[in-house]
Short mmCIF file of N, CA and C in Angstrom, two decimals:
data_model
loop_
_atom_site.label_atom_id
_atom_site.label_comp_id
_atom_site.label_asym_id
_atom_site.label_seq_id
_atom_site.Cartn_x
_atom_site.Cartn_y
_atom_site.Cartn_z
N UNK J 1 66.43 117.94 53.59
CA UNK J 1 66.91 117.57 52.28
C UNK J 1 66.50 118.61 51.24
N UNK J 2 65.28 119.09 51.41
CA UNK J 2 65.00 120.35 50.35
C UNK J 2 65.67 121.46 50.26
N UNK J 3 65.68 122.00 51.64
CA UNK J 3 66.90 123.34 52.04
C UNK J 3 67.94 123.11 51.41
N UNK J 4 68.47 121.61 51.40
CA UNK J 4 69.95 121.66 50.65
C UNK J 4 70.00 121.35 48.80
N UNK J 5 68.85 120.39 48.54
CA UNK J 5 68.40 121.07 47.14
C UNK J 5 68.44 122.34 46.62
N UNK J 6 67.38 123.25 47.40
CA UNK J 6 67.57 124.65 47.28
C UNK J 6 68.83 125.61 47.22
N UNK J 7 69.12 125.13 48.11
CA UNK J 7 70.58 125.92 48.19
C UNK J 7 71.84 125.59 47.18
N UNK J 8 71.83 124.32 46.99
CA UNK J 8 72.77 123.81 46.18
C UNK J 8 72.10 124.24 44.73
N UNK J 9 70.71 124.45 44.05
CA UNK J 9 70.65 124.65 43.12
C UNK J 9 70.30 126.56 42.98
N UNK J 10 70.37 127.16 44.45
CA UNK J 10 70.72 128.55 44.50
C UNK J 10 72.32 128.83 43.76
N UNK J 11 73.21 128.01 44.55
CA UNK J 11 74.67 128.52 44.27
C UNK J 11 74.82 127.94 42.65
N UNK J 12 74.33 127.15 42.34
CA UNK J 12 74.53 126.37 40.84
C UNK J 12 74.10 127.41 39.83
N UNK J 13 72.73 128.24 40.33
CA UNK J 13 72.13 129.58 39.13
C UNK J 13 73.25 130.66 39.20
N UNK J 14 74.17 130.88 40.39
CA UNK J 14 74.92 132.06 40.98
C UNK J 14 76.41 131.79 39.74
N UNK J 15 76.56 130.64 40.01
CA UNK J 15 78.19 130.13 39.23
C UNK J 15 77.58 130.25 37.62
N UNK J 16 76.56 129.52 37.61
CA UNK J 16 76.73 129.78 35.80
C UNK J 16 76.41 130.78 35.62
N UNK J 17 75.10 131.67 36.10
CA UNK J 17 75.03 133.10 35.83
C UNK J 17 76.37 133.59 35.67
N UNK J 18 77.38 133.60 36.47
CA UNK J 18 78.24 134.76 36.86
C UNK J 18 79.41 134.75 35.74
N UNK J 19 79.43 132.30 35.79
CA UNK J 19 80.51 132.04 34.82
C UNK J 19 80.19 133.34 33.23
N UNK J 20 78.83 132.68 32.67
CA UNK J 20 78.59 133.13 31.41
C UNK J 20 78.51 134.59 31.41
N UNK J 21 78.18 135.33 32.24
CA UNK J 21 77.87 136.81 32.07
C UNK J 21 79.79 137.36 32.15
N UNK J 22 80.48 136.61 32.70
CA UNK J 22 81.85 137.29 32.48
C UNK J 22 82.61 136.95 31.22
N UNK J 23 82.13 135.87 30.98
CA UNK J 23 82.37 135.55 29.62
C UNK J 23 81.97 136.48 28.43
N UNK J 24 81.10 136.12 28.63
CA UNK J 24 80.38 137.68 27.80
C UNK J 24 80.93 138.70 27.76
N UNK J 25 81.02 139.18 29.15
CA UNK J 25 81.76 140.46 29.31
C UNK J 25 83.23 140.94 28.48
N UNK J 26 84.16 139.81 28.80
CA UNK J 26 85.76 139.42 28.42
C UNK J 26 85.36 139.83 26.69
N UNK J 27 84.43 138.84 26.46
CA UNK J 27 84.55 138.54 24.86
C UNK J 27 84.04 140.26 24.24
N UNK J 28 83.28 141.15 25.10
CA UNK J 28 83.15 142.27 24.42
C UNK J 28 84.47 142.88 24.83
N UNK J 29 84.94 143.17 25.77
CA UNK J 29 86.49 143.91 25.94
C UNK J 29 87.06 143.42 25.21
N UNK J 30 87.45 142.51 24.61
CA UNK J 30 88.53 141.96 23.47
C UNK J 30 88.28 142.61 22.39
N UNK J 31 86.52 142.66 21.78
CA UNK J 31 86.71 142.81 20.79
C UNK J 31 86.79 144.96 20.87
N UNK J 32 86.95 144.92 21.80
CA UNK J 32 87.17 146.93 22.42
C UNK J 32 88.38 147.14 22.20
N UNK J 33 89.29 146.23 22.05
CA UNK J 33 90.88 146.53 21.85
C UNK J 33 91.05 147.09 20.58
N UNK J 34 91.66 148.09 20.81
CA UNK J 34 91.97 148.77 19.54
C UNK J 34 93.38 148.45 18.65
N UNK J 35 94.49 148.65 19.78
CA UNK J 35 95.89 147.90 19.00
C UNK J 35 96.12 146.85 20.25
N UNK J 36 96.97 146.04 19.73
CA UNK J 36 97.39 144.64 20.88
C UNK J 36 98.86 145.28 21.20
N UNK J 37 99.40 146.14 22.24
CA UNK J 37 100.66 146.15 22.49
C UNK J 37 100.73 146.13 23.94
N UNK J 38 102.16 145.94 24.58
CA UNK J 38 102.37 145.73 25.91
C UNK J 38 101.40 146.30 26.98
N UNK J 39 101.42 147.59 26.95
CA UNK J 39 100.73 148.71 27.67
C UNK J 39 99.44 148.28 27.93
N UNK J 40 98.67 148.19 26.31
CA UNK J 40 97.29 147.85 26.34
C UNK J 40 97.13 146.77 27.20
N UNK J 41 98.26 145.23 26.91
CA UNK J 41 97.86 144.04 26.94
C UNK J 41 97.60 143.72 28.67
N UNK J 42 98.74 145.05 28.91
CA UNK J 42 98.82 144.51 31.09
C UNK J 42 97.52 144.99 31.43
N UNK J 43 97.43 146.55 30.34
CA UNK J 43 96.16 147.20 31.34
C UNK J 43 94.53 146.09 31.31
N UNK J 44 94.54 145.69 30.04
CA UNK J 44 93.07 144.65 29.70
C UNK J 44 93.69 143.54 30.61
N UNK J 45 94.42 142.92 30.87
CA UNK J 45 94.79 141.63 31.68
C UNK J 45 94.82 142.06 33.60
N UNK J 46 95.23 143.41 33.47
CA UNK J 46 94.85 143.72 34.97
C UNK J 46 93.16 144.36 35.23
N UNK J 47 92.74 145.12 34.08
CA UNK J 47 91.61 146.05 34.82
C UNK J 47 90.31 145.57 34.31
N UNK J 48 90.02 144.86 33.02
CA UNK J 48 88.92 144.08 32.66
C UNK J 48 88.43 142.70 33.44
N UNK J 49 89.13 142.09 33.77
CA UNK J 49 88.63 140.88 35.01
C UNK J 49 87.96 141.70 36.42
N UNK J 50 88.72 142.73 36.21
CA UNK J 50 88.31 143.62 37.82
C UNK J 50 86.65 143.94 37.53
N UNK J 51 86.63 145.16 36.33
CA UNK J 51 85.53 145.61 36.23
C UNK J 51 84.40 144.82 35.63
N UNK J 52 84.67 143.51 35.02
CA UNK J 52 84.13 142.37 34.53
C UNK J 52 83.36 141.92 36.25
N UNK J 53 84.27 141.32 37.43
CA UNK J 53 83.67 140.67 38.01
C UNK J 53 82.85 142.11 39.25
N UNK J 54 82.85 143.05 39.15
CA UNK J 54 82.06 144.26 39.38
C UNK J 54 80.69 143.96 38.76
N UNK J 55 80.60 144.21 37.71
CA UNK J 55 79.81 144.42 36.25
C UNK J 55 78.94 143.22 36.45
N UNK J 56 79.03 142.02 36.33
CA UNK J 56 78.52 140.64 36.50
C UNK J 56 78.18 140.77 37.74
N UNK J 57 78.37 141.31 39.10
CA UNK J 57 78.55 140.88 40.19
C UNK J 57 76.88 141.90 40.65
N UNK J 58 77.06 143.02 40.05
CA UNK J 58 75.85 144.19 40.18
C UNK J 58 74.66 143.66 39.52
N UNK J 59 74.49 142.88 38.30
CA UNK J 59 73.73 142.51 37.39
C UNK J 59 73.06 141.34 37.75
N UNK J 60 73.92 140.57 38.68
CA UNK J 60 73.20 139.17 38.99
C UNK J 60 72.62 140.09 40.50
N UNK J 61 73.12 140.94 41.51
CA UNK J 61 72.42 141.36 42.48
C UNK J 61 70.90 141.78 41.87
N UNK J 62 70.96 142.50 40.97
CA UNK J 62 69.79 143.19 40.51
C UNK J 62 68.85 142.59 39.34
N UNK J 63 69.56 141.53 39.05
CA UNK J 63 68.42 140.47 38.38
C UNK J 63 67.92 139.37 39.49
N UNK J 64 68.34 139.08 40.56
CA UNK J 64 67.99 138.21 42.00
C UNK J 64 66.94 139.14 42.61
N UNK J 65 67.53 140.33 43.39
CA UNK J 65 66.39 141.25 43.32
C UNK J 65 64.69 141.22 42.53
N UNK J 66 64.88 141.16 41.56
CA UNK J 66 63.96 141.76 40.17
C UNK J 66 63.14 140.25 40.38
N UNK J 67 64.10 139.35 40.60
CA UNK J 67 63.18 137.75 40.41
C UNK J 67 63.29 137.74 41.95
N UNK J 68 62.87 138.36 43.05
CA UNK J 68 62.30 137.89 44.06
C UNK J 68 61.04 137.35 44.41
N UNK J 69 59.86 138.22 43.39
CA UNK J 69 58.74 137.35 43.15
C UNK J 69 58.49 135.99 43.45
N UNK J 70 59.26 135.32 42.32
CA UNK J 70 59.50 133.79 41.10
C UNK J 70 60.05 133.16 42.31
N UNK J 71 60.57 133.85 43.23
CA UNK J 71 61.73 132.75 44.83
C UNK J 71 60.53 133.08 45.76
N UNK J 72 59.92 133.79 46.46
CA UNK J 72 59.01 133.91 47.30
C UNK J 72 57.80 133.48 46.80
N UNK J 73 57.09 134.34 46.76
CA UNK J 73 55.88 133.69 45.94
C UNK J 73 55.47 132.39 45.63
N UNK J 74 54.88 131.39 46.41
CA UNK J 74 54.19 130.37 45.68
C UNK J 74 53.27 129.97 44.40
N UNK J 75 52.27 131.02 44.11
CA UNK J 75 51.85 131.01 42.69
C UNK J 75 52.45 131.02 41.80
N UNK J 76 53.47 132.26 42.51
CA UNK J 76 53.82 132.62 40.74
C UNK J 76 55.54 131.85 40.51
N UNK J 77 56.32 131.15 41.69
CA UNK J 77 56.89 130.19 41.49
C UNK J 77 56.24 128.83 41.06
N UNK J 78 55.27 128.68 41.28
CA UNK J 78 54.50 127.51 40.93
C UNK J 78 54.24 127.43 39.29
N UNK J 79 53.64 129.08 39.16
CA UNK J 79 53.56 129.34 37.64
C UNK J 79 54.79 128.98 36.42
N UNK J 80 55.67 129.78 37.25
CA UNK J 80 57.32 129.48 36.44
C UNK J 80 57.17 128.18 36.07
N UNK J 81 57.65 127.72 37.19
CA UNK J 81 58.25 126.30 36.95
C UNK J 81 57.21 125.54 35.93
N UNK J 82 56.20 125.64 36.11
CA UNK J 82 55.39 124.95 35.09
C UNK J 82 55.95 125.13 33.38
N UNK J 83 56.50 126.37 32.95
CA UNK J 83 56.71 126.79 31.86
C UNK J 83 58.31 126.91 31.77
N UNK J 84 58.74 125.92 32.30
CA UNK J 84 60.38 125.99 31.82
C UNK J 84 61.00 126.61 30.42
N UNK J 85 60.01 126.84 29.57
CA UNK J 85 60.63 126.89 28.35
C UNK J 85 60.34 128.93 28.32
N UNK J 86 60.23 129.51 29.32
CA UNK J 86 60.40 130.83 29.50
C UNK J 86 61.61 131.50 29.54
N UNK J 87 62.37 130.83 30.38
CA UNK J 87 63.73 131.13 30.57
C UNK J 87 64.75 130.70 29.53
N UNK J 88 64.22 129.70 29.07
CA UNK J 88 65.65 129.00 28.33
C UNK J 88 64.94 129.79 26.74
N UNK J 89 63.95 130.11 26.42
CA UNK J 89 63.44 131.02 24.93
C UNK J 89 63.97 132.36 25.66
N UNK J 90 63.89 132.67 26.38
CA UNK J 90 64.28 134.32 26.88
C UNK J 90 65.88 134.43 27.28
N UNK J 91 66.95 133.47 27.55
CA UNK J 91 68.36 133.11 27.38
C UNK J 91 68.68 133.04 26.02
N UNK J 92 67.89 132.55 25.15
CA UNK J 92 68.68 132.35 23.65
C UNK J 92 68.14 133.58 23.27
N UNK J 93 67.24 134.30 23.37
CA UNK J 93 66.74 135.86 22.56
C UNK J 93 67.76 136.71 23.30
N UNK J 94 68.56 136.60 24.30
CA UNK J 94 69.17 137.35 25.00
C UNK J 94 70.54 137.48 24.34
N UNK J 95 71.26 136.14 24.31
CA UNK J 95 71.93 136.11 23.53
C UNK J 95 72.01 136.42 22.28
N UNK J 96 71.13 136.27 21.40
CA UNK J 96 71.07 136.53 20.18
C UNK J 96 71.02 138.03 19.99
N UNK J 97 70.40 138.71 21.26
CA UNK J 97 70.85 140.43 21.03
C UNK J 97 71.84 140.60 21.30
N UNK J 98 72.76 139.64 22.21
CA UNK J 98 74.08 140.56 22.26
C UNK J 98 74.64 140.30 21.40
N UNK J 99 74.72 139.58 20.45
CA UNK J 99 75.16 139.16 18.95
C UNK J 99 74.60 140.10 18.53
N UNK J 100 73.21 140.63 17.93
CA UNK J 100 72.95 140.93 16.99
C UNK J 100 73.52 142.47 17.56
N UNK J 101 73.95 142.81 18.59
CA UNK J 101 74.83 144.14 18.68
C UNK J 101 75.59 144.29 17.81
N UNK J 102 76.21 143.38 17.16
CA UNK J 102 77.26 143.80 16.17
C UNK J 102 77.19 144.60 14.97
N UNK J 103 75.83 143.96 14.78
CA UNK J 103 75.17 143.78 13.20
C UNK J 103 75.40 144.98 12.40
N UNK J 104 76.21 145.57 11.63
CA UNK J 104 76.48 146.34 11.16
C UNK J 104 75.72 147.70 10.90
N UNK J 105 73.97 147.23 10.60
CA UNK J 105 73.38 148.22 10.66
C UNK J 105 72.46 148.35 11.80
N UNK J 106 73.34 147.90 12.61
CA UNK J 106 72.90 148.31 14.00
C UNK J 106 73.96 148.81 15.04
N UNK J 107 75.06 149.26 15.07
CA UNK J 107 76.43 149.97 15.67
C UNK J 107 75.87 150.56 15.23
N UNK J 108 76.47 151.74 16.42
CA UNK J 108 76.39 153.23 16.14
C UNK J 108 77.85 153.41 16.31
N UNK J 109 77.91 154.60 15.56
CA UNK J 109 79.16 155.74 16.02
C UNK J 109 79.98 156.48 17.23
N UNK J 110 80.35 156.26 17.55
CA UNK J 110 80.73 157.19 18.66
C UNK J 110 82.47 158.02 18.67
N UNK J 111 82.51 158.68 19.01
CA UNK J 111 83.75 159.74 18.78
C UNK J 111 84.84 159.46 20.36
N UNK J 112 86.03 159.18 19.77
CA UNK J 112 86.63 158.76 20.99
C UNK J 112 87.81 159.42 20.83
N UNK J 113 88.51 159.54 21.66
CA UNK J 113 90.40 160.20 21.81
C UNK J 113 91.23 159.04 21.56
N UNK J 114 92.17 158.81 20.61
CA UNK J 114 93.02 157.91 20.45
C UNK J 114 94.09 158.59 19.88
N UNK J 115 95.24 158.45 21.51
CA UNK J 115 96.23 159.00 20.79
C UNK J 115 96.49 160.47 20.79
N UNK J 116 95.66 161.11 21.42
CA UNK J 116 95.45 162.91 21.08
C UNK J 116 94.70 163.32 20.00
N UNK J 117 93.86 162.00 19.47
CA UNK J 117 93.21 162.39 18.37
C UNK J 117 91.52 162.28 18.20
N UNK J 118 91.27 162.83 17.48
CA UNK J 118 89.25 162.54 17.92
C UNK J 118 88.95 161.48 16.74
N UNK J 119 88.63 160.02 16.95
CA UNK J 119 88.38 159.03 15.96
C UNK J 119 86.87 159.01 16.44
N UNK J 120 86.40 158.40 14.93
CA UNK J 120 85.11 157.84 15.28
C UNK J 120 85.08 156.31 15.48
N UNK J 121 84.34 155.26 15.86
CA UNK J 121 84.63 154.52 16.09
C UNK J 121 83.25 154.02 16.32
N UNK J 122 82.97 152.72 15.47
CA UNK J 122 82.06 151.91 15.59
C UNK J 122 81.88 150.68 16.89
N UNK J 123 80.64 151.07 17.37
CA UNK J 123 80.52 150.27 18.85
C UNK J 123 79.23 149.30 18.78
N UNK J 124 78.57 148.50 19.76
CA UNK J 124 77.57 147.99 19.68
C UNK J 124 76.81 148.57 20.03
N UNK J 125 75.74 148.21 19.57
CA UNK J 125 74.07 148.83 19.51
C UNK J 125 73.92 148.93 20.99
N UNK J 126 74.63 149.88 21.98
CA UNK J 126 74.37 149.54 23.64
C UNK J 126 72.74 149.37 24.16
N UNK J 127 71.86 149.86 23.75
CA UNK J 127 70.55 149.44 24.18
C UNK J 127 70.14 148.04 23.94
N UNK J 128 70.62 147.61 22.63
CA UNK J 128 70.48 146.32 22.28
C UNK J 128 71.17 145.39 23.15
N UNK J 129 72.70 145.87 23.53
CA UNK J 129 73.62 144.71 24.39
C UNK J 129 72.72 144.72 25.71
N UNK J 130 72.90 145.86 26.16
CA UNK J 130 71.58 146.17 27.66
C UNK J 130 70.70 145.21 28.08
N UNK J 131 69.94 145.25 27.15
CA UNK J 131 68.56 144.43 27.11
C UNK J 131 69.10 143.04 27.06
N UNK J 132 70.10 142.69 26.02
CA UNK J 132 70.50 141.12 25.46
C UNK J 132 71.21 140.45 27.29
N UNK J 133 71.58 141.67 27.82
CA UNK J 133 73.02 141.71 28.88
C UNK J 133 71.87 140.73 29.36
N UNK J 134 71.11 141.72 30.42
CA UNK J 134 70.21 141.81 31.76
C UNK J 134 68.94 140.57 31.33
N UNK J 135 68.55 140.39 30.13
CA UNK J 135 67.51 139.30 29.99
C UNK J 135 68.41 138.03 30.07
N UNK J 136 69.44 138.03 29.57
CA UNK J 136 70.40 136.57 29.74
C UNK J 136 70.51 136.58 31.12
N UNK J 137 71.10 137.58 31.67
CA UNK J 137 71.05 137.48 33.29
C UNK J 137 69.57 136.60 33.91
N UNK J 138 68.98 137.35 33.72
CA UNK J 138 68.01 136.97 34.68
C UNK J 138 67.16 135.40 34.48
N UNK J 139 67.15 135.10 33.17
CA UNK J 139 66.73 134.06 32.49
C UNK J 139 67.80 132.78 33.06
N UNK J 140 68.95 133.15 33.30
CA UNK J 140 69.86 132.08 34.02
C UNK J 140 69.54 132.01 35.28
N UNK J 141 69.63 133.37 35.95
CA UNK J 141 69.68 133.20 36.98
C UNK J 141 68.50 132.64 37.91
N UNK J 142 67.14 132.34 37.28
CA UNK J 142 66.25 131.88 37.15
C UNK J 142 65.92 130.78 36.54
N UNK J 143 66.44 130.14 35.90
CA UNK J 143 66.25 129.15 35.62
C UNK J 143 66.15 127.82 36.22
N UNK J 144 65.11 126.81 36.38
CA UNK J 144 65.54 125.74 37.13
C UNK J 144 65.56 124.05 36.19
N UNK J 145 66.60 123.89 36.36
CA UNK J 145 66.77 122.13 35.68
C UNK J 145 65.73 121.52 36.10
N UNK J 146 65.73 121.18 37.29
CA UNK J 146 64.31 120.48 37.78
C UNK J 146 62.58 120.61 37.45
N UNK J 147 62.72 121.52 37.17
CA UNK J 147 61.17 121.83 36.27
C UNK J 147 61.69 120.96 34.79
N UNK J 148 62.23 121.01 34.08
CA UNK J 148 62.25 120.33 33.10
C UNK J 148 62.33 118.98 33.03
N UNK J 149 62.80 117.85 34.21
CA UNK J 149 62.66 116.66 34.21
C UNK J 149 61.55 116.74 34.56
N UNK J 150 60.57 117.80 35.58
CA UNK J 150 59.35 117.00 35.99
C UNK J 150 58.75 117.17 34.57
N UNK J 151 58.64 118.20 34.11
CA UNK J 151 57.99 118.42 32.94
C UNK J 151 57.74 117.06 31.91
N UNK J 152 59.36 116.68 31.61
CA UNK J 152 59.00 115.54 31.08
C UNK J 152 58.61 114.54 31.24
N UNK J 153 58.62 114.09 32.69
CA UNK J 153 58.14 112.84 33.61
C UNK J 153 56.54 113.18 33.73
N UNK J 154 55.98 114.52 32.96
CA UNK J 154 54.58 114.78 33.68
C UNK J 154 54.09 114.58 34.80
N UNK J 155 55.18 114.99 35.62
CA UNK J 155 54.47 114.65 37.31
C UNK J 155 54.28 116.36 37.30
N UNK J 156 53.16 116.76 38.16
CA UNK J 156 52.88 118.35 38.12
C UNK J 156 53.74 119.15 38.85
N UNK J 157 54.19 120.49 38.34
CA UNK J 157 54.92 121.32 39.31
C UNK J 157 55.33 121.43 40.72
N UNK J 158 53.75 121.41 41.46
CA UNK J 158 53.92 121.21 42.98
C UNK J 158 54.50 120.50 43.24
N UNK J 159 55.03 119.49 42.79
CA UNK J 159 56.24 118.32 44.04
C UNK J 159 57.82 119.27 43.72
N UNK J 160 57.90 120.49 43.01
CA UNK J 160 58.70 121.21 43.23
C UNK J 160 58.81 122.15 44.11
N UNK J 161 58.39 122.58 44.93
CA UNK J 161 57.67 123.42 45.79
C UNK J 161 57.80 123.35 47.16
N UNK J 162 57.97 123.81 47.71
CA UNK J 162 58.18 123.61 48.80
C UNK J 162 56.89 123.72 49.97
#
């Protein structure tokens, strides 16, 4: 019965990780569109879902990776789970950088070809999205519901544990 707990709440971190991180993704390509016409509209409707589920697909490998610790490890899974409120404070700071990418005095410049022409063109703070990307990643993909009912039931970590 635990194996299938586990597993079922393995694939449950995999789907929302993957749901929200493509979401994310989509919502920055949209706002990358420069004019809305035919050409543009097939190429973003054919090649952004592609490189979206690439992009999401590398990020959750290498945030699973990175949290192999937190899955092996008994202490320091033991540790986690005790502090549910790690992941879900480190998901909203994550988010809030890829927002605050926008922030006007935080875009930078960058020089692009549009058209045969050299524009400059205001982008997001990419170190900022980076960091906002990969900490939302991993903070989901790590995350467990079940530490938070025990939490509130005050029964201790270990009956999460295997």
């Amino acid at each position: 019965m635990r194996k299938t707990a586990f597993a079922l709440s393995l694939v449950i971190q995999f789907i929302l990780t993957f749901a929200f991180l493509f979401i994310v993704y989509i919502i920055y390509a949209l706002l990358d569109v420069e004019e809305a016409d035919m050409i543009n509209g097939i190429g973003f409707i054919v090649f952004q879902p592609l490189f979206g589920f690439i992009l999401t697909a590398i990020t959750i490998v290498i945030c699973f990776i990175a949290g192999l610790p937190i899955r092996l490890k008994t202490k320091i899974k033991q540790w986690w789970l005790t502090k549910p409120l790690i992941p879900i404070l480190g998901f909203v700071i994550g988010v809030l950088l890829l927002i605050l990418a926008f922030n006007p005095n935080l875009t930078e410049t960058k020089q692009i070809i549009l058209y045969g022409e050299t524009v400059n063109k205001e982008v997001p703070n990419i170190t900022v999205s980076i960091t906002g990307w990969f900490l939302t990643a991993f903070c989901l993909l790590h995350f467990y519901p079940q530490s938070l009912l025990v939490l509130f039931r005050g029964q201790p970590a270990n009956t999460l544990i295997k």
